[in-house]
Tab-separated table of C-alpha atoms in Angstrom:
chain	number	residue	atom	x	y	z
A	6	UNK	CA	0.000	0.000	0.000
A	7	UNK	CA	1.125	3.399	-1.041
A	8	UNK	CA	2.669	5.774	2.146
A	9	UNK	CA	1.301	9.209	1.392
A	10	UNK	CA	3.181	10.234	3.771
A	11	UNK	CA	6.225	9.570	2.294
A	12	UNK	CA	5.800	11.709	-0.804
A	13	UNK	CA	8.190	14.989	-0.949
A	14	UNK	CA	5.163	17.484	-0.745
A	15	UNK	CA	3.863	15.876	2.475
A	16	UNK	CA	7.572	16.088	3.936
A	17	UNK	CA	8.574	19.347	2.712
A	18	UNK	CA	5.223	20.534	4.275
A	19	UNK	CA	5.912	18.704	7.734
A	20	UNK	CA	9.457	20.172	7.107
A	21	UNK	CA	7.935	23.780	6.699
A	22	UNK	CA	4.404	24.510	6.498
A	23	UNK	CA	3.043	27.066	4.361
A	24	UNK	CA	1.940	29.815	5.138
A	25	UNK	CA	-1.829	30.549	3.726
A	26	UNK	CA	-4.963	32.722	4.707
A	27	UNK	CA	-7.727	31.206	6.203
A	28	UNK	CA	-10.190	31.437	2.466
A	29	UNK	CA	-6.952	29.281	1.236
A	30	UNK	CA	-6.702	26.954	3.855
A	31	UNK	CA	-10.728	26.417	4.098
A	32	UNK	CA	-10.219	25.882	-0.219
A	33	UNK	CA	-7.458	23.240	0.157
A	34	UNK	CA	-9.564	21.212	2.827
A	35	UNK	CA	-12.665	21.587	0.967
A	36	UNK	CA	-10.968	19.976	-2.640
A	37	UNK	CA	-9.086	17.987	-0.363
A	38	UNK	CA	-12.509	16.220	1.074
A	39	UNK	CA	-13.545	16.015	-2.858
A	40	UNK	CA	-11.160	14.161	-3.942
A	41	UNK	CA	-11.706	11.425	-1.661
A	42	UNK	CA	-14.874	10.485	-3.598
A	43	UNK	CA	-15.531	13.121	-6.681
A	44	UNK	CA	-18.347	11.115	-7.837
A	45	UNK	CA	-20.170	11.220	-4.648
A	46	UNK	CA	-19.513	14.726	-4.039
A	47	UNK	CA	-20.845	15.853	-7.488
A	48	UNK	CA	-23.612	13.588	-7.400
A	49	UNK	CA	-24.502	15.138	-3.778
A	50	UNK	CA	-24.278	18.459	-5.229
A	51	UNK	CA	-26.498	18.027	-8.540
A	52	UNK	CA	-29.260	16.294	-5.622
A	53	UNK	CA	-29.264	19.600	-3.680
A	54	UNK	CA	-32.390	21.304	-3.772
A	55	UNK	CA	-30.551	25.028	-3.742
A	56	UNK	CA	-27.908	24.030	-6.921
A	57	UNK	CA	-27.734	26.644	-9.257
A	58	UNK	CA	-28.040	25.579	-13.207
A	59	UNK	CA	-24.415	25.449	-14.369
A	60	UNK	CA	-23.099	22.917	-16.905
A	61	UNK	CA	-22.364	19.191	-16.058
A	62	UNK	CA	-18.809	19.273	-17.257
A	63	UNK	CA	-17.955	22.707	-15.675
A	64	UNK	CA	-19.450	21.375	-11.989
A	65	UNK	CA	-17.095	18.805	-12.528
A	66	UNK	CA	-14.040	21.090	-12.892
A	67	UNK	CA	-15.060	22.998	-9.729
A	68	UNK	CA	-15.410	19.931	-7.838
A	69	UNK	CA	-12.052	18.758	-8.613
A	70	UNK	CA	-10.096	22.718	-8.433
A	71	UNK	CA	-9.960	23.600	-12.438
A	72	UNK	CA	-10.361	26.282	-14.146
A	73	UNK	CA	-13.871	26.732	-15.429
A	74	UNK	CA	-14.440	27.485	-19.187
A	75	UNK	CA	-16.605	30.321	-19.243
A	76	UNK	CA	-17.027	29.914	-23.284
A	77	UNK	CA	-19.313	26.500	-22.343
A	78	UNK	CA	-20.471	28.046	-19.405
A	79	UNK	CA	-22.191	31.145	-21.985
A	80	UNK	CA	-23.473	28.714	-23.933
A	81	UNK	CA	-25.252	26.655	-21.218
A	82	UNK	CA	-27.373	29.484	-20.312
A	83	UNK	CA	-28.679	30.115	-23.589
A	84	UNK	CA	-28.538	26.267	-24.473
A	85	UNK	CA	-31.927	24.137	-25.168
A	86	UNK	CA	-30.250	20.354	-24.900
A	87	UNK	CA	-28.444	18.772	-22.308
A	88	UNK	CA	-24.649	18.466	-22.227
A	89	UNK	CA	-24.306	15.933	-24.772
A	90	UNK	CA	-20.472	14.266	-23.878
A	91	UNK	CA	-20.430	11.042	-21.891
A	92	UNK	CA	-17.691	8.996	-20.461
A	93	UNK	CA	-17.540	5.440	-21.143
A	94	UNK	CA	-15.587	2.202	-19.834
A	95	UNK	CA	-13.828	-0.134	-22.320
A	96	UNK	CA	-12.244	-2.048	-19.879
A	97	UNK	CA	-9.439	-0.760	-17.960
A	98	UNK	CA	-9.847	2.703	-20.376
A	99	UNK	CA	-12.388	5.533	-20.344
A	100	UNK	CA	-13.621	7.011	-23.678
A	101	UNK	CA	-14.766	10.711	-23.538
A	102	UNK	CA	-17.654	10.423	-26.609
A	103	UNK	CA	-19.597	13.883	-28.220
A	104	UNK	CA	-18.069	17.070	-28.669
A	105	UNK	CA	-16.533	19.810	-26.141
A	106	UNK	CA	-17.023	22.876	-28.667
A	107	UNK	CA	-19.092	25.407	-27.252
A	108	UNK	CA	-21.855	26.840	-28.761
A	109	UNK	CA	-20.920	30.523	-27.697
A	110	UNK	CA	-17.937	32.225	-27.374
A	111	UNK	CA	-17.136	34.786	-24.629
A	112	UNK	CA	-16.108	37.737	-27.009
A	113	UNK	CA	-17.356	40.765	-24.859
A	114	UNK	CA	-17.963	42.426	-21.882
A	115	UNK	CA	-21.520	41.850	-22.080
A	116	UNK	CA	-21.034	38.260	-22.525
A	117	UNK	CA	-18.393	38.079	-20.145
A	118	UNK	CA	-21.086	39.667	-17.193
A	119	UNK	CA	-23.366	36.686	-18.609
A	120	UNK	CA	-20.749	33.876	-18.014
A	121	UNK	CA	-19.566	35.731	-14.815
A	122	UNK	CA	-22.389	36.225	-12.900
A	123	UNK	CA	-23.385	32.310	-13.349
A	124	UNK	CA	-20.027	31.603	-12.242
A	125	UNK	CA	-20.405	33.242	-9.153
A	126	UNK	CA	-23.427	31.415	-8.636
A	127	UNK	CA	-21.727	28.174	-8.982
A	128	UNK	CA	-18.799	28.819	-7.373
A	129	UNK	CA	-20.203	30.343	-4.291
A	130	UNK	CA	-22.688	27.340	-3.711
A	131	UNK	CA	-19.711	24.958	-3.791
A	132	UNK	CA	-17.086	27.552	-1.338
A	133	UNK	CA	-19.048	30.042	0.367
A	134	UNK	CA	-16.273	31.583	1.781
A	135	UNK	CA	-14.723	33.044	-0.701
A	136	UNK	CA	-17.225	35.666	-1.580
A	137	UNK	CA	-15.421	38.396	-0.705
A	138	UNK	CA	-12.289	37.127	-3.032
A	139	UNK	CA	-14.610	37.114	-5.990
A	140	UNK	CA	-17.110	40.474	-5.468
A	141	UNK	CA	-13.580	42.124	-5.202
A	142	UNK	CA	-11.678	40.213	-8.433
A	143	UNK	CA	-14.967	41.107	-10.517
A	144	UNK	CA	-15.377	44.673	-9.770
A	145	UNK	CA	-11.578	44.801	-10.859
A	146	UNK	CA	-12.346	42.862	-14.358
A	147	UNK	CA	-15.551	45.536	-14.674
A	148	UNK	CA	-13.066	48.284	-14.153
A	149	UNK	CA	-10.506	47.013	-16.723
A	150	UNK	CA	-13.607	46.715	-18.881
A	151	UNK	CA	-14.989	50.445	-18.721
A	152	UNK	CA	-11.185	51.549	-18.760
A	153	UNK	CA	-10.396	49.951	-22.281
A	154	UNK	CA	-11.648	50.524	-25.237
A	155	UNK	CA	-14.341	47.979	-26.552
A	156	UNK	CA	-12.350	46.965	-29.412
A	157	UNK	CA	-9.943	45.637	-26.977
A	158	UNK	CA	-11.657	44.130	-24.375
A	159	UNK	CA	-10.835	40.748	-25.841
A	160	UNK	CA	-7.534	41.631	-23.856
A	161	UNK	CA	-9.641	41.710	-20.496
A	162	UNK	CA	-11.222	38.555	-21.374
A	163	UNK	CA	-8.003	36.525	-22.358
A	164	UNK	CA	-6.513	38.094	-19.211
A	165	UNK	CA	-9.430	37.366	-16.769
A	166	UNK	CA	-8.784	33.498	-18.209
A	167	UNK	CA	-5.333	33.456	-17.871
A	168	UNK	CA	-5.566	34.583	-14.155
A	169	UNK	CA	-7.742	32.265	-13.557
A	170	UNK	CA	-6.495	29.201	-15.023
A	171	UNK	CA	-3.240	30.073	-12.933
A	172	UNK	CA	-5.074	30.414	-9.473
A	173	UNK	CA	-6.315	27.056	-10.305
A	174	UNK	CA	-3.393	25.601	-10.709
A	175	UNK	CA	-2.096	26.858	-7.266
A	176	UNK	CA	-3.482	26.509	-3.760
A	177	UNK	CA	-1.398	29.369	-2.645
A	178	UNK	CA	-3.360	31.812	-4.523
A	179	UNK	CA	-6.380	33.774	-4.311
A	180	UNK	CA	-7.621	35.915	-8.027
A	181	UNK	CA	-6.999	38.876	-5.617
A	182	UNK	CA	-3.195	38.514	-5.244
A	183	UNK	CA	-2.664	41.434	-8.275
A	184	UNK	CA	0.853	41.123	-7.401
A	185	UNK	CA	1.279	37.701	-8.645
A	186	UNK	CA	-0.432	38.480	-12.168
A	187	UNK	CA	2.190	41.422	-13.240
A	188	UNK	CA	3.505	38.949	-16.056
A	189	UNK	CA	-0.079	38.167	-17.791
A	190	UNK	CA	-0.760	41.801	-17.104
A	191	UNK	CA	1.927	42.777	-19.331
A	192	UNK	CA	1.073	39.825	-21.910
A	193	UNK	CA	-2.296	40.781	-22.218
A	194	UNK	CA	-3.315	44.203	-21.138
A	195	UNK	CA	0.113	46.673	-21.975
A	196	UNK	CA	1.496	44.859	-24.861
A	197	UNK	CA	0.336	46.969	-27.760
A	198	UNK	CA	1.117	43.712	-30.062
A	199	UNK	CA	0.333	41.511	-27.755
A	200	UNK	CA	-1.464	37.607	-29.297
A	201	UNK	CA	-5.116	38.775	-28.258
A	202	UNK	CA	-5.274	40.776	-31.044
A	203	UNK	CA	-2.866	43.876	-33.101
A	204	UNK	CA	-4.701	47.059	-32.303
A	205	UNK	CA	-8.353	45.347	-32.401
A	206	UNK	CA	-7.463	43.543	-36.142
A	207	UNK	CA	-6.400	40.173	-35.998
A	208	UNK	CA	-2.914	39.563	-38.545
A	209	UNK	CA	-3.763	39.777	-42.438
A	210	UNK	CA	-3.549	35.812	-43.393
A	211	UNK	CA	-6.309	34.144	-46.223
A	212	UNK	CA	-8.544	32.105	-44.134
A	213	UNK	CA	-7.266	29.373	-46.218
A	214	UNK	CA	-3.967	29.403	-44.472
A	215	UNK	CA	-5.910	29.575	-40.853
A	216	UNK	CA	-7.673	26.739	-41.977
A	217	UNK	CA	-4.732	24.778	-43.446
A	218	UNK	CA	-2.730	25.693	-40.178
A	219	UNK	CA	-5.302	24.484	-37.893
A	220	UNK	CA	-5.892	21.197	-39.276
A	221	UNK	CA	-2.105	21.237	-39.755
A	222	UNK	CA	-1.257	21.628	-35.833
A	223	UNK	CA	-2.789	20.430	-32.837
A	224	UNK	CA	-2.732	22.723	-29.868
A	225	UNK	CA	0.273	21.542	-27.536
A	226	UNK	CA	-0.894	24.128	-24.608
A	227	UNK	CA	-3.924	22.708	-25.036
A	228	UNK	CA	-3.363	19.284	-24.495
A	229	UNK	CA	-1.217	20.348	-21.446
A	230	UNK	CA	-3.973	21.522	-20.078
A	231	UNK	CA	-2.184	24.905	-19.611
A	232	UNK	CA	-4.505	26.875	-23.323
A	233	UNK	CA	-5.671	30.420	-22.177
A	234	UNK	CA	-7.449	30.820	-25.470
A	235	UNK	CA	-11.003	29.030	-26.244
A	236	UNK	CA	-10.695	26.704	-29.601
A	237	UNK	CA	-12.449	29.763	-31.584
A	238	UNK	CA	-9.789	31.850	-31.588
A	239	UNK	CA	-6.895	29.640	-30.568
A	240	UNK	CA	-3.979	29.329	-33.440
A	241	UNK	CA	-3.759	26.238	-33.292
A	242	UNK	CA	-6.662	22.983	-33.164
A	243	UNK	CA	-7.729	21.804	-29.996
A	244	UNK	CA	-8.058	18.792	-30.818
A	245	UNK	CA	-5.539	15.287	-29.366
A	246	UNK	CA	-1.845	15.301	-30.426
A	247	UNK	CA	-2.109	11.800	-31.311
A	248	UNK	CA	-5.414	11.042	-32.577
A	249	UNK	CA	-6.634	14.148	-33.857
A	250	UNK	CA	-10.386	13.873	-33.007
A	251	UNK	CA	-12.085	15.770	-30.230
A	252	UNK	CA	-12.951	16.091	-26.847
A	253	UNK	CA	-10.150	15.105	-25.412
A	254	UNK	CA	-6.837	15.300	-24.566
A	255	UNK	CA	-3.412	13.314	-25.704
A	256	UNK	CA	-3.026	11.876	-21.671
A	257	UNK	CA	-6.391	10.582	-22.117
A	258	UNK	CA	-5.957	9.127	-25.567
C-alpha cells in the first residue's frame, strides 16, 4: 500500500508549512474532502435542492479545483439540450464520446457579465467563503472593462482566463493577489502587439492558411492543459496530439 506520507510534498510541508490565509486553507480542505470520492460529491451536489443551473462538465471542474471554461459556461445558459459528452468504460480505459465545442464564445464584456455572474453562482454554492475574493476580483475585471476601449476588451477577457487558469493551478493563490499576475498583465493588457489581437485587427492571413494551419497543428498548450485561449480563436486545433479527433486530450488518448 502506497505511504502518502512519504511523498516529498507531504515532507517538505511537515518540514515547513506554508503559510496561507484562512479562504486558502478552508479551499485546500474543501478539494481535499472532494477528492476522496468526486463522484459522490458531485452527485450530492447536482441532488441539492438550492444548486444553481451550471453545466455538467464545468461542476465537474469545480469539484475537482480547475479552471472553469466560461465559453461553455455562456453557452449553457442560452442552451436548449443537455450536455451531450459522456464517459464510457472499455475495460481498464475511459472514452470521452460527443463534442466539447461550445456553442458561444465569450467575445465581450456583455457576454463576459453573462458567463460571470453564473459563475459566481456556482462557485459560491460549492465555497461560500470566498465571496469576498470574488465580489472584489470582478469589480476589478468591470473596471478594466470600462477603462479599455471595446475593441480591446478581448484583452480583459483573455486576461481574466489566464488569471484564472493560474489560481487554479495553485493553492497558494487567491484571483486577488494582483501582485502575482504582473507577467499576464503585461502579456495581455500593456502589450500593444500583444497575441489577443494587433490594435483590435487580428494579422492579415487568407482564411485558407488559418484553416490549413489548424488542421495542420494540434494545440500543444492545449493538451497540457495549460490553453488560455477558447478553440475559436486559438492558433492552433484543440483537438488530441495523437489522434486528432475531439474532446479530449493526448493523456487521455
Amino acid at each position: 500500500k502506497i505511504d502518502a506520507q512519504k511523498f516529498p510534498w507531504v515532507v517538505q510541508e511537515e518540514i515547513s508549512p506554508s503559510t496561507l490565509s484562512l479562504e486558502l486553507r478552508q479551499t485546500q480542505l474543501a478539494l481535499e474532502n472532494f477528492s476522496r470520492d468526486p463522484k459522490l460529491a458531485k452527485a450530492s451536489l447536482l441532488n441539492s435542492s438550492r444548486c444553481p443551473q451550471f453545466p455538467d462538465n464545468e461542476w465537474t471542474n469545480i469539484i475537482a479545483g480547475r479552471a472553469v471554461d466560461f465559453d461553455h459556461v455562456l453557452s449553457g445558459v442560452y442552451s436548449v439540450a443537455p450536455d451531450e459528452r459522456r464517459r464510457e468504460r472499455m475495460g481498464p480505459f475511459e472514452v470521452v464520446v460527443g463534442t466539447s465545442t461550445p456553442a458561444k464564445v465569450v467575445r465581450s464584456h456583455s457576454d463576459w457579465v453573462i458567463a460571470w455572474d453564473q459563475f459566481i453562482d456556482a462557485i459560491l454554492y460549492v465555497f461560500p467563503h470566498r465571496q469576498s475574493e470574488l465580489v472584489i476580483y470582478g469589480k476589478f475585471i468591470r473596471q478594466l472593462f470600462t477603462s479599455i476601449s471595446a475593441e480591446r476588451h478581448l484583452r480583459v477577457i483573455q486576461f481574466d482566463k489566464a488569471v484564472r487558469l493560474r489560481v487554479s493551478q495553485r493553492r497558494d493563490l487567491l484571483l486577488t493577489d494582483h501582485a502575482q499576475f504582473t507577467d499576464l498583465s503585461i502579456l495581455w493588457l500593456q502589450n500593444s502587439s500583444g497575441p489577443a489581437d494587433r490594435g483590435g485587427r487580428k494579422p492579415i492571413t487568407s482564411s485558407n492558411e488559418q484553416s490549413s494551419s489548424r488542421r495542420r497543428e494540434a494545440c500543444r498548450r492545449w493538451n497540457d492543459g495549460k490553453c488560455p485561449n477558447s478553440a475559436a480563436i486559438c492558433n492552433y486545433a484543440h483537438i488530441c496530439a495523437k489522434c486528432r479527433n475531439t474532446g479530449h486530450v493526448s493523456a487521455e488518448c
